[in-house]
XYZ file of C-alpha atoms in Angstrom:
123
model
C -29.482 2.857 -29.550
C -30.587 0.115 -26.512
C -32.525 -2.855 -26.403
C -34.040 -4.896 -23.886
C -32.602 -7.966 -23.409
C -34.849 -11.132 -23.743
C -32.489 -13.771 -23.774
C -28.744 -14.672 -23.633
C -26.269 -17.192 -25.649
C -25.178 -19.894 -23.479
C -21.175 -21.013 -23.688
C -22.312 -23.349 -27.060
C -23.597 -20.315 -28.430
C -27.467 -21.262 -28.342
C -29.772 -18.607 -27.361
C -31.860 -18.917 -24.161
C -34.814 -17.048 -23.369
C -35.550 -15.517 -20.207
C -39.154 -15.516 -18.239
C -41.219 -18.487 -19.937
C -44.405 -18.458 -18.782
C -46.842 -21.661 -18.478
C -50.960 -21.304 -18.773
C -53.569 -23.789 -19.354
C -56.686 -22.862 -21.541
C -60.256 -23.216 -19.793
C -63.450 -23.622 -20.967
C -63.040 -24.580 -25.043
C -60.360 -24.608 -27.614
C -61.097 -21.329 -28.869
C -61.029 -19.866 -25.150
C -58.227 -17.285 -25.283
C -55.329 -17.231 -22.714
C -53.148 -14.552 -21.140
C -49.214 -15.367 -21.392
C -47.084 -12.442 -21.048
C -43.861 -13.554 -21.731
C -41.000 -13.943 -24.570
C -41.880 -17.543 -24.520
C -44.174 -19.652 -22.917
C -46.164 -23.154 -23.166
C -49.891 -23.252 -23.431
C -51.848 -26.523 -22.618
C -54.941 -26.794 -24.381
C -58.203 -27.818 -22.821
C -58.805 -31.527 -23.431
C -60.356 -30.607 -27.267
C -62.305 -32.146 -30.126
C -61.665 -30.437 -33.597
C -63.137 -32.512 -36.085
C -61.071 -34.136 -39.180
C -60.000 -31.497 -41.680
C -61.110 -28.440 -39.266
C -59.490 -25.705 -37.557
C -60.138 -24.081 -34.224
C -58.277 -20.547 -33.344
C -57.765 -18.964 -30.054
C -56.143 -15.680 -29.078
C -53.152 -15.096 -26.916
C -52.863 -11.975 -24.715
C -49.355 -10.620 -24.801
C -48.266 -7.375 -23.350
C -45.123 -8.193 -24.715
C -46.071 -8.296 -28.575
C -45.548 -5.432 -30.947
C -47.660 -5.894 -34.324
C -44.303 -5.817 -36.129
C -42.825 -8.833 -33.921
C -42.558 -12.529 -35.351
C -44.556 -15.117 -33.391
C -43.246 -18.922 -33.673
C -44.947 -21.425 -32.581
C -44.751 -25.194 -32.361
C -46.310 -28.659 -30.875
C -44.538 -29.730 -27.682
C -46.254 -32.763 -26.931
C -49.516 -34.514 -28.607
C -51.627 -36.836 -26.825
C -54.663 -36.392 -29.107
C -56.130 -38.236 -31.859
C -55.909 -36.920 -35.409
C -52.772 -35.008 -37.071
C -52.438 -31.435 -35.828
C -50.269 -28.452 -36.544
C -50.140 -25.186 -35.226
C -49.768 -21.702 -36.949
C -49.772 -18.137 -36.122
C -52.783 -16.731 -37.724
C -52.406 -12.974 -36.905
C -50.122 -10.868 -34.760
C -50.874 -7.306 -33.320
C -50.004 -4.997 -30.437
C -50.312 -7.046 -27.228
C -51.760 -10.353 -28.695
C -51.224 -13.015 -31.227
C -53.512 -15.670 -32.532
C -52.916 -19.516 -32.999
C -54.614 -21.733 -35.308
C -54.934 -25.605 -34.929
C -55.509 -27.520 -37.646
C -56.620 -31.379 -37.610
C -54.851 -32.433 -40.744
C -56.280 -35.783 -40.663
C -59.108 -36.897 -43.110
C -61.081 -39.019 -40.729
C -60.224 -38.977 -37.095
C -61.170 -36.206 -34.701
C -58.827 -34.551 -32.309
C -59.953 -35.646 -28.749
C -57.389 -34.656 -26.062
C -54.467 -31.991 -24.928
C -51.827 -30.446 -26.751
C -49.301 -28.662 -25.574
C -47.758 -25.696 -27.314
C -44.384 -23.609 -27.147
C -43.991 -20.261 -28.562
C -41.427 -17.783 -28.628
C -41.793 -13.883 -29.537
C -38.740 -12.357 -31.603
C -38.612 -8.978 -31.189
C -38.524 -6.959 -34.858
C -36.758 -3.533 -35.056
C -37.986 -1.406 -37.769
C-alpha cells in the first residue's frame, strides 16, 4: 500500500506539513474561499458578526475527501467579540468553517486569521 506524503517529521519528531497556502476572503464573512492544500491560512474579510451569532463559509479544497478530518483554529484575533472556529461539515472537495461569537454583548468588527490542516483518513 502506498500513501502520498503530505508532510514529514523534523529532527525533533515534529510533524511538518508541506504546501501551505494562504487566501483572503472577499466581499462578506459568508463568502467561500478556495484553498487547495493540506494546510493553510485563511484571512477573513473585515466582518461584523453580532454578539451570540454565527457565520459560516465553505472552503473549496480539492485535497479533501469526505472521510478526512479537518482541524481549524484562530491564529490571530484583532476583532472585538470572543470568537471560536469549528469545522461544521466535511465533503469530497470542501469543508465548512463556522465562526461563533461567544460574547454576550459585543459584535465582531474586524479580521480573523484562521489556520487549518487536513488529516487524511484511510479506511
